[in-house]
Structures are given as structure tokens and as C-alpha cells.
PDB file of C-alpha atoms in Angstrom:
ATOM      1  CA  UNK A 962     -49.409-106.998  50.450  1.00 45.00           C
ATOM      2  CA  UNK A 963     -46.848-109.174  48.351  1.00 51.00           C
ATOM      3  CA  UNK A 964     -48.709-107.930  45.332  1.00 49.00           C
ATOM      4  CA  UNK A 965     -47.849-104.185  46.142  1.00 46.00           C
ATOM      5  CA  UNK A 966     -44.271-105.035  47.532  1.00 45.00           C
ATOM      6  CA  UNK A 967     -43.704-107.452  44.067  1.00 43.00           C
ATOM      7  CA  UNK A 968     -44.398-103.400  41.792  1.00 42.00           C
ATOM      8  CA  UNK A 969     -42.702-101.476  44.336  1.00 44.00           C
ATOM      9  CA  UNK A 970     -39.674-104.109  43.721  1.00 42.00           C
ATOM     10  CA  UNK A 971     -40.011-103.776  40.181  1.00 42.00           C
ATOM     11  CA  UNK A 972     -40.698 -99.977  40.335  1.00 43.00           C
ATOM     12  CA  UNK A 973     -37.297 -99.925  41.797  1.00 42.00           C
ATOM     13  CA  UNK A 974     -35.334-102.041  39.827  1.00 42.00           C
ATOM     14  CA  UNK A 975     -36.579 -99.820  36.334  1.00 46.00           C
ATOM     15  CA  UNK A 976     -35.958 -96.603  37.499  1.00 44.00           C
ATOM     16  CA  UNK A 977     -32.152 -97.734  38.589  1.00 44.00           C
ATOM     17  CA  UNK A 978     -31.949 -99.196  35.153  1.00 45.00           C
ATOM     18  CA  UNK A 979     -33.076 -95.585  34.069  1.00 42.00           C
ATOM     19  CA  UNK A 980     -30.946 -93.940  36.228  1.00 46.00           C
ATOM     20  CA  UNK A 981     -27.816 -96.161  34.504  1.00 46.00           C
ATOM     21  CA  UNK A 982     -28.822 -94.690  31.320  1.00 48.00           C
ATOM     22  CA  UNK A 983     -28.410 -91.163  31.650  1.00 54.00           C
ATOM     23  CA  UNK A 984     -25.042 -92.017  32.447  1.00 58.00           C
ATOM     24  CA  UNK A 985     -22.383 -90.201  30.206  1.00 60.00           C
ATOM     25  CA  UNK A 986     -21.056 -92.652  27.512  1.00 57.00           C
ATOM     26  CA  UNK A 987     -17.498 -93.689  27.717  1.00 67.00           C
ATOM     27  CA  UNK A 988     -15.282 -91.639  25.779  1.00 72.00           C
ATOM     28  CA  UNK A 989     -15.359 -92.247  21.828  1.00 64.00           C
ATOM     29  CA  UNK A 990     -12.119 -92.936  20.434  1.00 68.00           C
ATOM     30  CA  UNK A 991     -11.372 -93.998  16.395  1.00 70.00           C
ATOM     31  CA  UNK A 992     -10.900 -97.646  15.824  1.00 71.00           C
ATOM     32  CA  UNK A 993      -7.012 -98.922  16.508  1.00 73.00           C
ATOM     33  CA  UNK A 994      -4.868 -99.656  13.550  1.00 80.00           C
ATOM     34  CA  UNK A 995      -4.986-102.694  12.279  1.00 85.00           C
ATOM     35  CA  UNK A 996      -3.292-104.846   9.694  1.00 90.00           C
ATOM     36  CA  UNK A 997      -4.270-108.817   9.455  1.00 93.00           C
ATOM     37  CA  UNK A 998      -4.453-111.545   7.187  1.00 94.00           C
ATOM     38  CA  UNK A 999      -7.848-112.829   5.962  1.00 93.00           C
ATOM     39  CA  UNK A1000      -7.690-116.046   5.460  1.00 92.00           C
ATOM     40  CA  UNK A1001      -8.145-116.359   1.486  1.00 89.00           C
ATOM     41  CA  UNK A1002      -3.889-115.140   2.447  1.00 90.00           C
ATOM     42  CA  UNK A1003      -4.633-111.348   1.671  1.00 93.00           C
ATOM     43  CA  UNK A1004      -4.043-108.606   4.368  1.00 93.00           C
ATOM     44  CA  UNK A1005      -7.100-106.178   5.434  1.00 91.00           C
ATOM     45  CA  UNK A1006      -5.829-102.595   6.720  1.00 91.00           C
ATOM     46  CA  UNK A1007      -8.188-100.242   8.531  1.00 85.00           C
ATOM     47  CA  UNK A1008      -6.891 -97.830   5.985  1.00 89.00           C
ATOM     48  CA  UNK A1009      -8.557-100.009   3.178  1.00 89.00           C
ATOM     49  CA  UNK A1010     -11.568-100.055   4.513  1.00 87.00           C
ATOM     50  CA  UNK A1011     -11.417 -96.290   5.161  1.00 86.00           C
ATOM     51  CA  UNK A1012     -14.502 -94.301   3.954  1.00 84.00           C
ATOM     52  CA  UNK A1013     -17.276 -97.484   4.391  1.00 86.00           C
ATOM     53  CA  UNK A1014     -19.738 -98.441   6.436  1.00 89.00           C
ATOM     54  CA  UNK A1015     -18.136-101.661   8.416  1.00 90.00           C
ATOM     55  CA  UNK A1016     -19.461-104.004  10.748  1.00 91.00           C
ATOM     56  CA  UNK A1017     -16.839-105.744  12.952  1.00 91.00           C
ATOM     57  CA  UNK A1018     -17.752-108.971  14.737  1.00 93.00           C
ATOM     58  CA  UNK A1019     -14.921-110.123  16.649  1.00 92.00           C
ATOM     59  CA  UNK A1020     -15.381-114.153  17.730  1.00 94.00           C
ATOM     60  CA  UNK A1021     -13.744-117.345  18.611  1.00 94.00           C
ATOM     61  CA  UNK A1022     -14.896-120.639  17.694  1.00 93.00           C
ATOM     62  CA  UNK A1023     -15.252-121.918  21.115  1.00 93.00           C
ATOM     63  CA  UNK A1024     -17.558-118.839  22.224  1.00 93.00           C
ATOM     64  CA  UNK A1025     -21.017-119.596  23.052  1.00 94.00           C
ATOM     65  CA  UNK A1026     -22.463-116.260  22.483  1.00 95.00           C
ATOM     66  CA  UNK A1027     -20.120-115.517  19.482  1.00 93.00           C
ATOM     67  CA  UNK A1028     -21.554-118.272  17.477  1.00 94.00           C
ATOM     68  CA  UNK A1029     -25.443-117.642  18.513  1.00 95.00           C
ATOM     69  CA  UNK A1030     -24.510-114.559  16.916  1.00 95.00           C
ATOM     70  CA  UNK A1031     -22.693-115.309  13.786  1.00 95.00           C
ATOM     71  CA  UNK A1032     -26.361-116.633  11.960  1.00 96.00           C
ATOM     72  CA  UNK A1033     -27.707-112.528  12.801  1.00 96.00           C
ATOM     73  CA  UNK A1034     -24.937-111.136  10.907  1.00 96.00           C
ATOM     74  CA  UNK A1035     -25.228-113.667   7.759  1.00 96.00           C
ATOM     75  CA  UNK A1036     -28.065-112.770   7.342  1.00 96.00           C
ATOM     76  CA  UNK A1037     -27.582-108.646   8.191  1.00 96.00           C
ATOM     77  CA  UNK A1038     -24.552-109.386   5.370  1.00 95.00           C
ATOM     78  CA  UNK A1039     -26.926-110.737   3.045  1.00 95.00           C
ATOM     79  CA  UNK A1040     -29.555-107.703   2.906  1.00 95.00           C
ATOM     80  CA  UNK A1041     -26.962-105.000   2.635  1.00 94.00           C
ATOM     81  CA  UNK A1042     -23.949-106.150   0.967  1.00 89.00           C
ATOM     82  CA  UNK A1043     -25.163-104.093  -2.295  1.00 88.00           C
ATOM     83  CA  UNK A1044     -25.795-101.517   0.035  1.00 91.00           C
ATOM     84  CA  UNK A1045     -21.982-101.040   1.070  1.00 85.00           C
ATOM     85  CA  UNK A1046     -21.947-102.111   4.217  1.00 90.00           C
ATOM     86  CA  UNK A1047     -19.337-104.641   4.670  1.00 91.00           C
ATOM     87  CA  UNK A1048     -19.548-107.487   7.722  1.00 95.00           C
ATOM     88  CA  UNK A1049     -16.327-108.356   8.808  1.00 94.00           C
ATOM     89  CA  UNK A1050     -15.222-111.612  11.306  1.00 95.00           C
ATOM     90  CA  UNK A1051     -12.382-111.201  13.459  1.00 94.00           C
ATOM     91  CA  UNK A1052     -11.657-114.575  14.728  1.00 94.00           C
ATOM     92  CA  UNK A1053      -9.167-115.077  18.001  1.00 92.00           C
ATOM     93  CA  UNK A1054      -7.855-118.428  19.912  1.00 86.00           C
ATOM     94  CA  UNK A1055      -9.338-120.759  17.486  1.00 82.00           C
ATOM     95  CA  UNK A1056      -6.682-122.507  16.236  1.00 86.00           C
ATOM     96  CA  UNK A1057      -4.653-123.109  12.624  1.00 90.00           C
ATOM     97  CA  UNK A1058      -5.739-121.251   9.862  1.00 91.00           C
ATOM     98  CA  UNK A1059      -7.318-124.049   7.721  1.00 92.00           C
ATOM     99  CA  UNK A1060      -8.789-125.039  11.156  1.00 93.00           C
ATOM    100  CA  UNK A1061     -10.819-121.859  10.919  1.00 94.00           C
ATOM    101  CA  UNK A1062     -11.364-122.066   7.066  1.00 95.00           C
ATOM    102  CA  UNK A1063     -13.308-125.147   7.377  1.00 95.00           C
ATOM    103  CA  UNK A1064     -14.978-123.974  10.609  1.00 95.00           C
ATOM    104  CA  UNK A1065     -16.062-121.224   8.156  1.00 95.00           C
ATOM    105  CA  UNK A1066     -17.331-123.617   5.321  1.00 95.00           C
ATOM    106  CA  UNK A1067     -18.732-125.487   7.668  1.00 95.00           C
ATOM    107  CA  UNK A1068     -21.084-123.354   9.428  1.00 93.00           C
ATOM    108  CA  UNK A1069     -21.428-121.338   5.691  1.00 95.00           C
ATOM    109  CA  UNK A1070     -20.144-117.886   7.304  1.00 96.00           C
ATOM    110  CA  UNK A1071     -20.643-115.967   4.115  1.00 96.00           C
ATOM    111  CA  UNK A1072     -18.574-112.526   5.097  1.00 95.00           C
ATOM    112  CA  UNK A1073     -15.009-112.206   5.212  1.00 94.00           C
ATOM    113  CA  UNK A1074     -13.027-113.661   8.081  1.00 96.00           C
ATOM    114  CA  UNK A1075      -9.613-111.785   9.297  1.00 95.00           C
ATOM    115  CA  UNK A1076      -7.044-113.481  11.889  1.00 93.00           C
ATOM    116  CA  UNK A1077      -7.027-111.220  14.800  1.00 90.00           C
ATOM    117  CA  UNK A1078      -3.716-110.979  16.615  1.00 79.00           C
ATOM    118  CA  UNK A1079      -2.927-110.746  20.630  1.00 70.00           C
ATOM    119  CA  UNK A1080      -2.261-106.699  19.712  1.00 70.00           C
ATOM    120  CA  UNK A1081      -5.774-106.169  18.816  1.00 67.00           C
ATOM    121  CA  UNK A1082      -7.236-108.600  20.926  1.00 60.00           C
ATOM    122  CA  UNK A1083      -5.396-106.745  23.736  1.00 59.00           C
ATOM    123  CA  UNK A1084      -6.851-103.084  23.612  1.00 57.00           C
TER     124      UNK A1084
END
């Protein structure tokens, strides 16, 4: 009996997770504007980047998750950056800028880093 009621159980629990999936997607709206320094002290624009293939990982230095994450996207960066695909950090909350730049160097986070702002980190 606690054999059968274990699949019914897990019978269940699937075909709700199925059932979330058919769900409509949220609406799709363009990326916000954005204008931020990088910190190299140049300024990135969505406009630049306009007409590429970006990947944006947005992250703070005291995020658990963020930097499990960080190693995946090296090393995504690595096999297409002759590709055109650009990898892109967007670091928040992490302190001074040369804080971050040796963060950066190191945990050797090849792709470029921007300094996200409370107006992006907001939306």
C-alpha cells in the first residue's frame, strides 16, 4: 500500500508541475535603458550593444547562488566570444569599485563587469 500511495504522490506532484507549464508566459517587454560604468572607467549603453547577441548576469559578491554561477558563464564566455556573443556582469551592493576589481581578478572573471545602479536594480 505505501508503495502505490508513494506513485500516486508522485503522479500528482508531475502532472501539477505540468499543469504550471502550460501556463501563459509573462508578458515580454524589451530590456530597460541602461547607461553604467564598467569598471576599466568606460560607460556601456544598451544602445551600444544594440544588434548582438548578449548575455546579462546580474550578481553581487555576497550572493551564494550568483557566484556558483559566475564559473558556468566563464566558461560559456570562453567558447563563444569569437562567436559574438558577449557575457556581461552586472554587479550590485558589493561595495567600492576597486573592491569589485580585485574581487574580479581574484576569482579570474574573464567577461566584462558593469556597476549596476539602484534604477536598474529596481525594475
Amino acid at each position: 500500500m505505501q508503495r502505490g500511495g508513494a506513485a500516486v504522490l508522485t503522479a500528482l506532484l508531475m502532472s501539477a508541475g505540468l499543469a504550471a507549464c502550460r501556463e501563459p508566459l509573462a508578458e515580454v517587454r524589451a530590456a530597460p535603458s541602461f547607461d553604467l560604468p564598467d569598471l576599466a572607467g568606460g560607460k556601456v549603453s544598451l544602445t551600444s550593444l544594440k544588434g548582438r547577441v548578449v548575455v546579462l548576469d546580474f550578481w553581487a559578491t555576497w550572493c551564494g547562488p550568483c557566484l556558483k554561477e559566475i564559473p558556468d558563464y566563464a566558461e560559456f564566455w570562453h567558447k563563444n566570444q569569437g562567436r559574438g556573443v558577449e557575457v556581461i556582469g552586472v554587479v550590485f551592493d558589493s561595495g567600492e569599485p576597486q573592491e569589485i576589481q580585485d574581487f574580479v581578478r581574484e576569482n579570474r572573471i574573464p567577461y566584462r563587469q558593469l556597476l549596476g545602479d539602484d534604477k536598474l536594480q529596481d525594475i
